[in-house]
Coordinates of C-alpha atoms and ligand atoms in Angstrom, one line a residue:
Chain A
M21 CA -0.5 -0.2 -0.2
N22 CA 1.9 3.1 -1.1
N23 CA 1.2 6.7 0.3
A24 CA -1.2 7.9 -1.4
L25 CA -3.1 5.2 -1.7
D26 CA -3.0 5.4 2.3
R27 CA -3.4 9.3 3.1
A28 CA -6.8 8.2 0.5
G29 CA -7.5 5.8 3.0
W30 CA -6.7 8.1 5.8
I31 CA -9.0 11.3 4.0
F32 CA -11.8 8.5 4.0
V33 CA -12.4 7.4 8.1
A34 CA -12.0 10.6 8.9
I35 CA -15.1 11.4 6.4
M36 CA -16.6 8.4 7.2
A37 CA -16.1 9.6 11.0
L38 CA -17.6 12.4 10.2
A39 CA -21.5 11.4 8.0
A40 CA -21.1 9.3 11.3
V41 CA -21.4 12.4 13.7
L42 CA -23.6 14.7 10.8
V43 CA -26.2 12.5 9.4
P44 CA -27.9 11.9 12.3
V45 CA -27.6 15.5 13.6
A46 CA -28.8 16.4 9.6
A47 CA -31.7 13.8 10.5
L48 CA -32.8 14.4 13.6
G49 CA -31.7 18.7 15.1
T50 CA -32.8 20.1 11.9
P51 CA -36.3 21.4 11.4
E52 CA -37.7 19.3 9.1
G53 CA -37.7 21.5 5.1
A54 CA -34.5 22.6 6.8
L55 CA -32.1 23.3 4.0
V56 CA -29.6 21.2 5.7
H57 CA -32.4 17.8 7.1
M58 CA -31.5 14.7 6.1
P59 CA -35.3 12.5 5.4
S60 CA -34.9 9.3 6.7
Y61 CA -35.4 7.8 3.7
L62 CA -31.9 9.4 2.2
V63 CA -30.8 7.9 5.4
Q64 CA -31.5 4.6 4.7
L65 CA -30.7 4.5 1.8
L66 CA -26.8 5.8 2.6
G67 CA -26.7 3.4 5.6
K68 CA -27.8 0.6 2.9
Y69 CA -24.0 2.1 0.8
L70 CA -22.4 1.1 3.7
C71 CA -22.9 -1.9 4.5
Y72 CA -22.7 -2.5 0.6
A73 CA -18.3 -0.9 1.4
I74 CA -18.2 -3.4 4.3
L75 CA -19.1 -6.5 1.6
A76 CA -16.0 -4.7 -0.7
I77 CA -14.1 -4.3 1.5
A78 CA -14.4 -7.6 2.5
L79 CA -13.9 -9.1 -0.5
D80 CA -11.1 -6.9 -1.2
L81 CA -9.1 -8.2 1.3
V82 CA -9.1 -11.9 -0.2
W83 CA -9.6 -10.5 -3.9
G84 CA -7.2 -7.5 -5.0
Y85 CA -4.6 -8.8 -2.1
C86 CA -4.7 -13.0 -2.1
G87 CA -6.5 -13.6 -6.3
I88 CA -9.3 -15.1 -4.6
L89 CA -11.8 -13.9 -6.9
S90 CA -14.6 -14.9 -4.8
L91 CA -18.4 -14.8 -6.5
G92 CA -20.1 -16.3 -3.0
H93 CA -19.3 -13.1 -0.7
G94 CA -23.1 -12.2 -1.4
A95 CA -23.8 -15.7 0.7
F96 CA -21.8 -14.7 3.7
F97 CA -23.8 -10.9 3.9
A98 CA -26.7 -13.4 3.1
L99 CA -26.3 -15.3 6.4
G100 CA -25.0 -12.4 9.1
G101 CA -28.1 -11.1 7.3
Y102 CA -30.8 -14.1 8.2
A103 CA -29.2 -14.2 12.3
M104 CA -29.8 -10.5 12.8
G105 CA -33.0 -11.4 11.0
M106 CA -33.9 -14.4 12.9
Y107 CA -33.3 -12.1 16.3
L108 CA -35.6 -9.3 14.7
M109 CA -38.3 -11.8 13.9
R110 CA -38.3 -13.3 17.9
Q111 CA -38.5 -9.8 18.8
I112 CA -41.5 -9.3 17.1
G113 CA -42.9 -11.7 19.6
A114 CA -46.8 -11.3 20.2
R115 CA -47.2 -8.4 18.0
G116 CA -47.4 -10.6 14.7
V117 CA -51.3 -11.6 12.7
Y118 CA -51.0 -14.9 14.6
A119 CA -50.2 -12.8 18.1
N120 CA -48.2 -16.4 19.0
P121 CA -45.8 -15.0 21.7
L122 CA -42.7 -17.5 20.5
L123 CA -43.4 -18.8 16.5
P124 CA -43.3 -15.8 14.1
D125 CA -46.0 -15.8 11.8
F126 CA -44.6 -18.0 8.6
M127 CA -44.4 -20.6 11.4
V128 CA -48.0 -20.4 12.2
F129 CA -48.9 -20.2 8.9
L130 CA -47.2 -23.1 8.3
N131 CA -49.1 -25.3 10.9
W132 CA -45.5 -25.8 13.0
K133 CA -45.8 -26.2 16.7
A134 CA -42.5 -26.1 17.9
L135 CA -40.0 -23.0 17.5
P136 CA -37.1 -25.2 15.2
I137 CA -33.8 -25.6 16.6
A138 CA -31.5 -23.1 14.3
W139 CA -34.3 -20.5 16.5
W140 CA -32.9 -21.4 19.1
G141 CA -31.5 -18.1 21.3
F142 CA -32.4 -15.9 18.2
N143 CA -34.4 -14.3 21.5
S144 CA -31.3 -13.0 22.6
F145 CA -28.9 -10.0 21.4
A146 CA -25.7 -11.4 22.2
Y147 CA -26.5 -15.0 20.6
A148 CA -27.9 -13.6 17.5
M149 CA -24.7 -10.9 17.2
L150 CA -22.5 -14.1 17.7
M151 CA -24.0 -16.3 14.8
V152 CA -23.5 -12.5 12.5
V153 CA -20.0 -13.8 13.3
L154 CA -19.4 -17.7 13.7
V155 CA -22.6 -18.9 10.7
P156 CA -20.2 -17.2 8.0
G157 CA -17.2 -17.6 9.6
L158 CA -17.4 -21.3 10.0
L159 CA -18.7 -21.7 6.6
A160 CA -15.8 -20.0 5.1
L161 CA -13.9 -22.0 7.0
G162 CA -16.0 -25.5 6.3
F163 CA -15.3 -24.2 2.3
G164 CA -11.8 -22.6 2.6
W165 CA -10.6 -25.7 3.7
F166 CA -11.2 -27.7 1.2
A167 CA -10.8 -25.4 -1.8
F168 CA -7.8 -24.1 -0.1
R169 CA -6.7 -27.0 0.3
S170 CA -7.4 -29.3 -3.0
R171 CA -5.7 -26.4 -4.7
V172 CA -8.2 -25.2 -6.4
T173 CA -7.5 -21.5 -7.8
G174 CA -8.8 -19.1 -9.9
V175 CA -11.5 -19.5 -12.3
Y176 CA -12.5 -22.7 -10.9
L177 CA -12.2 -21.6 -7.1
S178 CA -14.2 -18.6 -8.1
I179 CA -17.0 -20.9 -10.0
I180 CA -17.4 -23.2 -7.0
T181 CA -18.1 -20.0 -5.0
Q182 CA -20.8 -19.3 -7.4
A183 CA -22.1 -22.8 -6.4
M184 CA -21.8 -21.9 -3.2
T185 CA -23.5 -19.3 -3.1
F186 CA -26.7 -20.7 -5.5
A187 CA -26.5 -24.2 -3.8
L188 CA -27.8 -21.7 -0.5
F189 CA -30.4 -19.4 -2.8
K190 CA -32.3 -22.7 -3.7
E191 CA -32.5 -23.7 -0.2
F192 CA -33.8 -20.7 1.0
F193 CA -36.1 -20.7 -1.1
R194 CA -38.0 -23.9 0.3
N195 CA -40.1 -23.1 2.8
D196 CA -39.7 -26.0 4.6
F197 CA -35.6 -25.1 5.3
G198 CA -37.5 -22.8 8.4
F199 CA -36.2 -20.1 7.1
G200 CA -39.3 -17.7 6.2
G201 CA -38.7 -19.3 2.4
N202 CA -40.1 -17.3 -0.5
N203 CA -40.7 -14.6 1.5
G204 CA -37.7 -14.8 3.5
L205 CA -37.9 -12.4 6.7
T206 CA -39.6 -9.4 8.0
D207 CA -42.4 -7.0 9.4
F208 CA -39.8 -6.6 12.2
K209 CA -40.7 -3.9 14.8
D210 CA -37.4 -2.9 17.4
I211 CA -34.2 -3.7 17.2
L212 CA -33.6 -4.3 21.4
G213 CA -36.2 -2.7 22.5
F214 CA -36.6 0.4 20.3
P215 CA -38.9 0.5 17.5
L216 CA -36.9 0.2 14.0
Q217 CA -39.8 2.8 11.9
S218 CA -37.8 5.5 14.6
D219 CA -35.6 7.9 12.9
A220 CA -33.7 8.3 16.2
V221 CA -33.2 4.1 15.2
K222 CA -32.1 4.7 12.1
A223 CA -29.8 7.8 12.4
G224 CA -27.9 5.8 15.5
L225 CA -28.1 2.7 12.2
F226 CA -26.4 4.6 9.9
C227 CA -23.7 5.8 13.2
V228 CA -23.2 2.5 13.6
T229 CA -22.6 1.7 10.2
A230 CA -20.1 4.2 9.4
L231 CA -18.6 3.2 12.2
F232 CA -18.6 -0.6 11.5
V233 CA -17.2 0.8 7.2
N234 CA -14.2 2.0 10.4
L235 CA -13.5 -0.9 11.5
S236 CA -13.2 -2.8 8.4
Y237 CA -11.3 -1.2 6.5
L238 CA -8.4 -0.5 9.9
V239 CA -8.5 -4.3 10.5
S240 CA -8.2 -4.5 7.0
R241 CA -5.1 -1.7 6.0
A242 CA -3.4 -3.5 9.2
I243 CA -3.2 -7.1 8.1
V244 CA -2.4 -6.2 4.8
R245 CA 0.8 -3.6 5.8
S246 CA 1.5 -6.8 8.9
K247 CA 4.4 -9.7 8.0
Y248 CA 1.0 -11.3 7.1
G249 CA -0.2 -9.6 4.2
K250 CA 2.7 -9.6 3.0
A251 CA 2.5 -12.9 2.8
L252 CA -0.5 -12.8 1.4
I253 CA 0.2 -10.9 -1.7
A254 CA 3.1 -13.2 -2.2
T255 CA 1.5 -15.7 -2.4
R256 CA -1.1 -13.4 -4.9
D257 CA 1.9 -13.3 -6.9
A258 CA 3.5 -16.5 -6.4
E259 CA 2.1 -19.3 -5.1
S260 CA 4.6 -21.9 -5.6
R261 CA 7.1 -20.1 -4.8
M262 CA 5.8 -19.4 -1.2
R263 CA 5.5 -22.7 -0.7
F264 CA 9.7 -23.8 -1.7
L265 CA 9.4 -21.1 0.9
G266 CA 8.1 -23.4 3.5
Y267 CA 5.2 -21.5 4.1
R268 CA 2.0 -22.9 4.2
V269 CA -0.3 -21.0 1.7
E270 CA -3.6 -23.0 2.3
N271 CA -3.7 -21.7 5.8
I272 CA -2.4 -18.2 4.6
K273 CA -5.8 -17.8 2.2
L274 CA -8.1 -19.9 4.4
F275 CA -7.0 -17.2 7.6
A276 CA -7.9 -13.8 4.9
F277 CA -10.8 -15.9 4.2
V278 CA -12.7 -16.6 6.9
V279 CA -12.1 -12.7 7.3
S280 CA -13.7 -11.5 5.5
A281 CA -16.4 -13.6 5.5
V282 CA -16.8 -12.2 9.0
M283 CA -16.8 -9.0 7.6
A284 CA -18.8 -9.8 5.3
G285 CA -21.8 -11.2 7.3
V286 CA -21.5 -8.5 9.8
G287 CA -22.4 -5.7 6.7
G288 CA -25.5 -7.4 6.1
A289 CA -26.7 -7.8 9.2
L290 CA -26.2 -3.9 9.2
Y291 CA -28.5 -3.7 6.3
V292 CA -31.3 -5.6 7.3
P293 CA -33.0 -3.7 9.7
Q294 CA -31.8 -0.3 7.8
V295 CA -33.8 -2.3 4.8
G296 CA -36.6 -4.1 7.0
I297 CA -36.5 -7.0 5.2
I298 CA -33.8 -10.0 4.2
N299 CA -34.3 -13.1 1.5
P300 CA -33.5 -16.0 -0.4
S301 CA -32.7 -12.9 -3.2
E302 CA -30.0 -12.0 -0.9
F303 CA -28.3 -15.1 -2.0
A304 CA -28.0 -14.8 -5.8
P305 CA -25.9 -15.2 -8.2
G306 CA -25.4 -11.9 -9.3
N307 CA -25.0 -10.8 -6.0
S308 CA -22.3 -12.0 -5.4
I309 CA -20.8 -11.0 -8.7
E310 CA -22.8 -7.1 -8.7
A311 CA -20.4 -7.3 -5.6
A312 CA -16.7 -8.0 -7.0
I313 CA -17.8 -4.7 -9.9
W314 CA -17.9 -2.4 -6.9
V315 CA -14.5 -4.0 -6.3
A316 CA -13.1 -3.5 -9.6
V317 CA -14.7 0.0 -9.8
G318 CA -12.9 1.2 -7.7
G319 CA -9.5 -0.8 -7.5
R320 CA -8.9 -3.7 -6.4
G321 CA -6.1 -4.1 -3.8
T322 CA -6.8 -0.3 -2.2
L323 CA -9.6 -1.9 0.4
V324 CA -10.4 2.1 0.1
G325 CA -11.2 1.9 -4.1
A326 CA -13.2 -1.4 -3.1
A327 CA -15.7 1.1 -0.1
I328 CA -15.1 4.1 -2.3
G329 CA -16.6 1.7 -6.0
A330 CA -19.6 0.1 -3.4
I331 CA -21.4 3.2 -2.7
A332 CA -20.5 5.2 -5.9
V333 CA -21.8 1.9 -7.9
N334 CA -24.6 1.7 -5.7
F335 CA -25.6 5.7 -6.2
G336 CA -25.9 4.5 -10.0
K337 CA -28.4 2.2 -9.3
T338 CA -30.6 4.1 -7.4
Y339 CA -30.6 6.7 -9.9
F340 CA -30.9 4.1 -12.8
T341 CA -33.4 1.9 -11.3
G342 CA -35.5 4.8 -10.3
A343 CA -34.9 6.8 -14.1
L344 CA -34.3 4.4 -16.3
P345 CA -34.8 0.4 -14.7
E346 CA -34.8 -1.3 -17.1
Y347 CA -31.3 0.0 -18.3
W348 CA -29.1 -0.4 -15.2
L349 CA -27.9 -3.3 -16.1
F350 CA -26.4 -2.0 -19.5
A351 CA -25.5 0.5 -17.6
L352 CA -23.4 -1.5 -14.7
G353 CA -22.0 -3.9 -17.9
A354 CA -20.9 -0.6 -19.1
L355 CA -19.4 0.2 -16.2
F356 CA -17.2 -2.7 -16.1
V357 CA -16.1 -3.8 -19.8
G358 CA -15.1 0.2 -19.3
V359 CA -12.9 0.2 -16.5
T360 CA -11.3 -2.7 -17.6
L361 CA -10.5 -0.9 -20.1
F362 CA -9.3 1.8 -19.4
F363 CA -8.9 1.9 -15.9
P364 CA -8.2 -2.0 -14.9
A365 CA -6.6 -0.6 -11.8
G366 CA -9.9 1.3 -10.9
L367 CA -10.4 4.6 -10.2
M368 CA -7.5 4.4 -6.8
G369 CA -5.7 2.4 -8.1
A370 CA -5.8 4.8 -11.2
L371 CA -5.0 7.7 -8.7
S372 CA -2.1 5.2 -7.1
W373 CA -0.1 5.0 -10.5
R374 CA 0.3 8.3 -11.0
W375 CA 1.3 9.7 -7.6
K376 CA 4.0 6.0 -8.3
Q377 CA 4.8 7.8 -11.5
R378 CA 5.8 10.6 -9.9
A379 CA 7.9 8.9 -6.9
P380 CA 9.4 6.0 -9.2
K381 CA 10.7 4.1 -5.7
E382 CA 7.3 3.9 -4.3
T383 CA 5.7 0.4 -4.0
G384 CA 3.0 -1.3 -5.5
T385 CA 0.0 -2.3 -3.9
Chain B
M20 CA 23.3 -54.1 2.1
S21 CA 24.7 -52.1 5.1
E22 CA 26.9 -51.1 1.9
E23 CA 24.3 -49.3 0.6
N24 CA 22.1 -48.1 4.3
A25 CA 25.7 -46.3 5.6
R26 CA 25.8 -45.0 2.1
L27 CA 21.9 -43.5 3.1
T28 CA 22.9 -42.5 7.0
S29 CA 26.5 -40.6 5.9
S30 CA 24.2 -38.7 2.4
L31 CA 23.0 -35.6 3.0
L32 CA 20.6 -36.4 0.1
Y33 CA 20.7 -39.3 -0.9
L34 CA 18.1 -40.8 -4.3
D35 CA 18.5 -43.9 -5.2
D36 CA 16.9 -44.8 -8.2
V37 CA 14.3 -42.4 -9.1
Q38 CA 11.7 -43.0 -11.9
V39 CA 8.9 -39.9 -13.1
T40 CA 6.6 -41.1 -15.9
F41 CA 4.6 -37.8 -17.6
D42 CA 1.9 -39.0 -19.8
G43 CA 4.4 -42.1 -21.0
Y44 CA 7.1 -40.2 -21.2
R45 CA 10.3 -41.3 -18.9
A46 CA 11.1 -38.1 -17.7
L47 CA 13.9 -39.4 -15.5
R48 CA 14.4 -43.5 -16.1
G49 CA 15.9 -44.5 -12.2
L50 CA 18.5 -41.5 -11.0
S51 CA 20.5 -42.2 -7.9
L52 CA 22.6 -39.5 -6.8
V53 CA 24.5 -39.1 -3.3
L54 CA 25.0 -35.6 -1.9
A55 CA 28.0 -35.3 1.1
P56 CA 26.8 -33.0 3.4
G57 CA 29.2 -30.0 3.2
E58 CA 29.7 -31.3 -0.8
M59 CA 29.1 -29.4 -3.6
R60 CA 27.9 -30.8 -7.6
A61 CA 27.4 -29.2 -10.5
I62 CA 25.1 -31.4 -12.3
I63 CA 25.3 -30.9 -16.6
G64 CA 23.3 -31.7 -19.8
P65 CA 21.6 -31.2 -22.8
N66 CA 17.9 -29.8 -23.0
G67 CA 15.1 -31.9 -21.4
A68 CA 17.8 -34.9 -19.4
G69 CA 15.8 -34.3 -16.8
K70 CA 17.6 -31.7 -14.1
T71 CA 14.6 -29.8 -13.4
T72 CA 12.3 -32.5 -13.2
M73 CA 14.7 -33.9 -10.9
M74 CA 14.6 -30.9 -8.4
D75 CA 11.2 -31.4 -8.2
V76 CA 10.9 -34.3 -7.0
I77 CA 13.5 -33.3 -3.7
T78 CA 11.0 -30.5 -3.3
G79 CA 8.2 -32.2 -3.3
K80 CA 6.5 -30.5 -6.3
T81 CA 7.1 -34.1 -7.9
R82 CA 6.3 -37.5 -6.6
P83 CA 8.2 -40.0 -8.4
D84 CA 6.9 -43.3 -9.7
V85 CA 9.6 -45.2 -7.9
G86 CA 12.5 -44.3 -6.0
E87 CA 13.7 -43.7 -2.9
V88 CA 14.6 -40.1 -2.1
Y89 CA 16.3 -39.6 1.2
F90 CA 17.4 -36.3 3.4
E91 CA 20.1 -36.3 5.9
G92 CA 19.8 -40.2 5.7
R93 CA 16.4 -40.1 7.5
H94 CA 13.7 -37.8 6.1
D95 CA 11.3 -39.4 3.3
L96 CA 10.8 -36.4 0.9
T97 CA 8.5 -38.6 -0.5
Q98 CA 5.9 -38.8 1.7
L99 CA 6.0 -34.6 2.4
D100 CA 5.0 -31.5 0.7
E101 CA 6.4 -28.3 -0.4
A102 CA 6.2 -26.4 2.6
E103 CA 7.7 -29.6 4.8
I104 CA 10.6 -29.9 2.9
A105 CA 11.3 -26.5 2.3
T106 CA 10.7 -26.3 7.3
L107 CA 13.6 -29.3 6.7
G108 CA 16.4 -26.9 5.2
V109 CA 15.6 -27.1 1.3
G110 CA 15.9 -24.6 -0.8
R111 CA 15.4 -23.9 -4.1
K112 CA 16.2 -21.4 -7.1
F113 CA 13.9 -21.8 -10.1
Q114 CA 15.4 -21.6 -14.0
K115 CA 13.1 -18.8 -14.3
P116 CA 13.5 -15.3 -12.1
T117 CA 11.0 -15.9 -8.8
V118 CA 11.1 -13.5 -6.8
F119 CA 8.1 -11.7 -5.7
E120 CA 7.7 -8.6 -8.2
N121 CA 5.4 -6.4 -6.3
H122 CA 7.2 -6.8 -2.8
T123 CA 10.2 -4.2 -2.1
V124 CA 14.1 -6.1 -2.5
H125 CA 14.0 -6.1 1.1
D126 CA 10.4 -7.4 1.7
N127 CA 11.6 -10.3 -0.4
I128 CA 14.5 -11.2 2.0
L129 CA 11.8 -10.3 4.7
L130 CA 9.4 -13.3 3.9
A131 CA 12.7 -15.3 2.7
A132 CA 14.5 -14.8 6.1
K133 CA 14.4 -18.3 8.9
A134 CA 11.1 -17.2 10.9
P135 CA 8.4 -18.9 11.9
R136 CA 5.9 -18.8 9.4
S137 CA 2.6 -19.8 10.6
V138 CA -0.1 -17.3 10.2
R139 CA -0.4 -16.3 13.6
A140 CA 3.3 -15.7 13.8
T141 CA 3.3 -13.2 10.3
L142 CA 0.7 -12.0 12.1
R143 CA 1.9 -10.7 14.6
A144 CA 6.3 -9.6 13.8
R145 CA 7.7 -6.9 14.1
P146 CA 10.6 -6.1 12.7
T147 CA 13.7 -6.5 15.7
P148 CA 17.9 -4.3 15.0
E149 CA 19.0 -8.1 14.4
S150 CA 16.8 -8.9 11.2
G151 CA 16.3 -5.6 10.1
R152 CA 20.9 -5.5 9.9
A153 CA 20.3 -9.4 9.2
I154 CA 18.8 -8.5 5.8
E155 CA 20.9 -5.2 5.2
R156 CA 24.5 -7.8 5.1
I157 CA 23.0 -10.4 3.0
L158 CA 21.5 -6.9 1.4
E159 CA 25.2 -6.6 0.8
R160 CA 26.5 -10.0 -0.1
I161 CA 24.2 -9.9 -3.5
R162 CA 25.1 -5.9 -3.6
L163 CA 21.8 -4.7 -4.1
T164 CA 22.1 -2.2 -0.7
N165 CA 21.4 0.7 -3.3
V166 CA 18.7 -0.5 -4.5
R167 CA 16.7 -1.9 -1.8
D168 CA 13.4 -0.2 -1.5
W169 CA 12.7 -0.9 -5.5
R170 CA 10.4 -3.5 -6.1
A171 CA 11.7 -6.2 -7.0
G172 CA 9.7 -5.9 -10.5
A173 CA 12.2 -3.0 -11.4
L174 CA 15.3 -5.0 -11.2
S175 CA 17.3 -5.7 -14.3
H176 CA 17.5 -9.7 -15.1
G177 CA 20.8 -10.5 -13.7
Q178 CA 19.2 -8.1 -10.2
K179 CA 16.4 -10.1 -10.5
Q180 CA 19.2 -14.0 -10.3
W181 CA 20.9 -12.4 -7.1
L182 CA 17.8 -11.2 -5.5
E183 CA 16.3 -14.3 -5.3
I184 CA 20.3 -16.3 -4.6
G185 CA 20.0 -13.6 -1.7
M186 CA 16.4 -15.6 -0.4
L187 CA 17.7 -18.6 -0.4
L188 CA 19.8 -17.3 1.7
A189 CA 18.3 -15.5 3.8
Q190 CA 16.5 -18.6 4.7
D191 CA 19.4 -19.9 5.4
P192 CA 18.9 -23.8 3.9
K193 CA 20.9 -27.0 4.9
L194 CA 20.5 -27.6 0.9
L195 CA 20.6 -25.2 -2.0
L196 CA 19.1 -26.3 -5.0
V197 CA 20.5 -23.6 -7.8
D198 CA 19.0 -24.5 -11.8
E199 CA 20.5 -22.0 -14.2
P200 CA 21.3 -19.5 -12.8
V201 CA 23.3 -17.9 -14.7
A202 CA 21.0 -18.3 -18.3
G203 CA 20.4 -14.3 -19.1
M204 CA 23.7 -13.4 -17.9
T205 CA 25.9 -10.9 -19.3
D206 CA 30.0 -12.6 -18.4
S207 CA 30.4 -10.1 -16.3
E208 CA 27.4 -10.8 -14.1
T209 CA 28.1 -14.7 -14.6
A210 CA 31.6 -14.5 -13.0
E211 CA 30.0 -12.7 -10.2
T212 CA 27.5 -15.4 -9.8
A213 CA 29.8 -18.1 -9.5
A214 CA 32.1 -16.2 -6.9
M215 CA 28.5 -15.5 -4.6
L216 CA 27.9 -19.5 -4.7
K217 CA 31.6 -20.2 -4.1
E218 CA 31.1 -18.1 -1.4
I219 CA 27.8 -19.0 0.0
A220 CA 29.2 -23.0 -0.7
R221 CA 31.7 -22.4 2.1
E222 CA 28.4 -22.6 4.9
H223 CA 25.7 -24.3 2.9
S224 CA 25.9 -28.0 0.8
V225 CA 24.6 -26.8 -3.2
V226 CA 23.2 -28.6 -5.9
V227 CA 23.7 -26.4 -9.3
V228 CA 22.2 -27.2 -12.4
E229 CA 23.8 -25.2 -15.3
H230 CA 24.6 -25.7 -18.8
D231 CA 27.2 -23.1 -19.2
M232 CA 30.8 -24.9 -19.6
A233 CA 32.7 -21.9 -18.9
F234 CA 30.6 -21.1 -15.4
V235 CA 30.8 -25.3 -14.3
R236 CA 35.0 -24.4 -14.6
E237 CA 34.8 -22.0 -12.5
L238 CA 33.4 -23.4 -9.7
D239 CA 35.8 -25.8 -9.9
V240 CA 33.5 -29.0 -8.4
K241 CA 32.7 -32.3 -8.8
V242 CA 30.4 -32.8 -12.0
T243 CA 27.4 -35.2 -12.5
V244 CA 27.1 -35.7 -16.3
L245 CA 23.3 -36.5 -16.7
H246 CA 21.4 -38.2 -20.2
E247 CA 18.0 -38.9 -20.2
G248 CA 16.9 -39.1 -17.4
A249 CA 20.0 -41.0 -15.7
V250 CA 22.9 -40.5 -14.9
L251 CA 25.6 -40.9 -17.9
A252 CA 29.4 -40.2 -15.9
E253 CA 30.1 -38.6 -12.6
G254 CA 33.8 -36.5 -12.1
S255 CA 35.7 -33.7 -12.2
L256 CA 34.9 -32.0 -15.5
D257 CA 38.2 -32.6 -17.0
Q258 CA 37.0 -36.0 -16.4
V259 CA 34.0 -35.8 -17.7
S260 CA 34.5 -33.8 -20.7
A261 CA 37.2 -36.5 -21.2
D262 CA 34.4 -39.1 -21.2
E263 CA 33.4 -40.3 -25.0
R264 CA 29.9 -40.9 -24.0
V265 CA 29.6 -37.7 -22.7
V266 CA 31.7 -36.0 -26.0
E267 CA 29.3 -37.6 -28.2
V268 CA 25.8 -36.8 -25.4
Y269 CA 26.8 -33.4 -26.1
L270 CA 28.3 -33.0 -29.9
G271 CA 26.2 -35.6 -31.0
R272 CA 23.2 -32.8 -31.0
Ligands
ADP26 N1 5.3 -31.6 -16.2 C1 5.4 -31.7 -16.6 N2 4.7 -33.3 -18.1 C2 5.6 -33.3 -18.8 N3 6.5 -33.8 -19.7 C3 7.3 -32.4 -18.6 C4 7.3 -31.7 -18.0 N4 7.8 -32.1 -16.1 C5 9.3 -31.8 -17.8 N5 8.7 -32.7 -18.8 C6 9.3 -33.1 -19.8 O1 11.0 -33.2 -18.9 C7 12.0 -34.2 -19.1 C8 12.7 -33.9 -18.6 O2 12.4 -32.0 -18.5 P1 13.2 -31.3 -17.4 O3 13.6 -32.1 -16.4 O4 12.8 -29.5 -17.4 O5 14.7 -31.2 -18.4 P2 15.9 -30.1 -17.7 O6 15.9 -29.7 -16.7 O7 16.7 -30.9 -18.1 O8 16.0 -29.7 -19.7 C9 11.3 -33.2 -20.9 O9 11.7 -34.0 -22.1 C10 9.7 -32.5 -20.5 O10 10.0 -32.6 -21.8
MG27 MG1 16.1 -27.2 -16.7

């Protein structure tokens, strides 16, 4: 990571920290109709972008720094989201349509008599948060352990990550899988006893999300700047050379992959209370591919670029799906092709490359 | 049998009747070779003789179909993977220089330097004055001190070869395998490389594969001639170049 990039990173952290304070102030501390007032739908929208930024940073950690193009990161995000969603469902309690104090509405509707074991414990916030971390982390651990030990790399690895998210996509659609089927989990009422509909809670969630963006960035930055991070980059560039130096490259990859999956899960957990729903479409293979496009656009191997890419592309998506909904996929495709052709290193990559021309002794990545 | 046993236990590297087949092509056909501790050996042989394949077998990249490969008389290398063999103390320099292009020259040496390799250890590793000095000493020996902060990818071909030799020095293996170190080098670079390797050979056992006869002469060590996956001749360079079969193999092409 060179100096220009690191400086951009600190600017980004400062902006996020400011946003964590100013957005709640603009949403809650200003009169409606004032120029600086921020309506709550906008707060939620920005909060959603920031969740995507966390996912993008997570993906960049494995793709940009270790060459693992995961096209299944949407699955880790969605699993974190489901863990949060299950907590929110159980918070509804007897306020559901069927007024069952224990069973969420969809279970009553399906005529289930008891709470499935998978749902036990989710009345506790702490337990749910543990699951937000554990479920994506353990899936990544198991998946990565097999994939990296059997030395699956490159496009084959990308394909099996797609298969992983696709398999989950199919499973979660089934009603008898026990997670709300097609409709997913929704109609949430409150979180930690605070109503999700209130502006204050929305602003609070935004603030927490912005802080988690910074945490994700700073943790990833510390990782990639450590000696382990150098080993990670070296594994990306010359894997077999690392083996002959005595490094267990499968463990090097596995650690980054698990950290990344956990980070993605946290992003998903923050996403669900802000958008108010989680359903199987979050596992759709296309979602994971979109995440890879954000990272490519922002610049892989830059961390900060990935976050900016996620935010920028999603601004574009919001605009397009409002104004010209049928053209969004074309626009996304064109953007991806354009960036690949003209800015192969992405927006941040282009910036740091210009810097490198000025300071030829600077290290890359 | 017991004589063979003695040869095994007193050896640093012991290959016996090693055979490797690629899709029906027999790259190694009963290769046997014994290297004594502290020895430096040059391996020559025409293209396709199996020299690189031999190194692949020793370092765990390729599993032999038949044959024994032992390190220090007791480690069966055919049962270990690349990282385990490297950890035992076998270092390797590839035919094509492979350095970590996106890292600085300094960081290349840092990654190679003898130190715990685990994720946990590398996450916690902090530079110490001693480790810093050790790296600087190596940079001096490979004559790259003045480019220590360059990206390795920006080095010339010859400098990359030296950097790779420096990485091996940092790794401090008991046995060093060096594959065609002077391919593509200028004459003066070749002479410097020979000097470097001889210096290294004072503290390490070394196997050098090379085509360049002038270079092999400069090394002035025992020579093994490989041909069609087996040893054709062994002895001093003068002895083997007087061998008619060797002359035929080299000139017959
Ligand atoms: N992975 C492989 N697959 C198929 N054939 C191989 C492979 N590696 C080497 N060979 C063949 O084995 C023979 C010996 O190759 P090599 O050991 O590279 O020779 P040298 O290093 O002496 O030039 C060559 O004919 C080569 O084509
Ligand atoms: Mg060769």
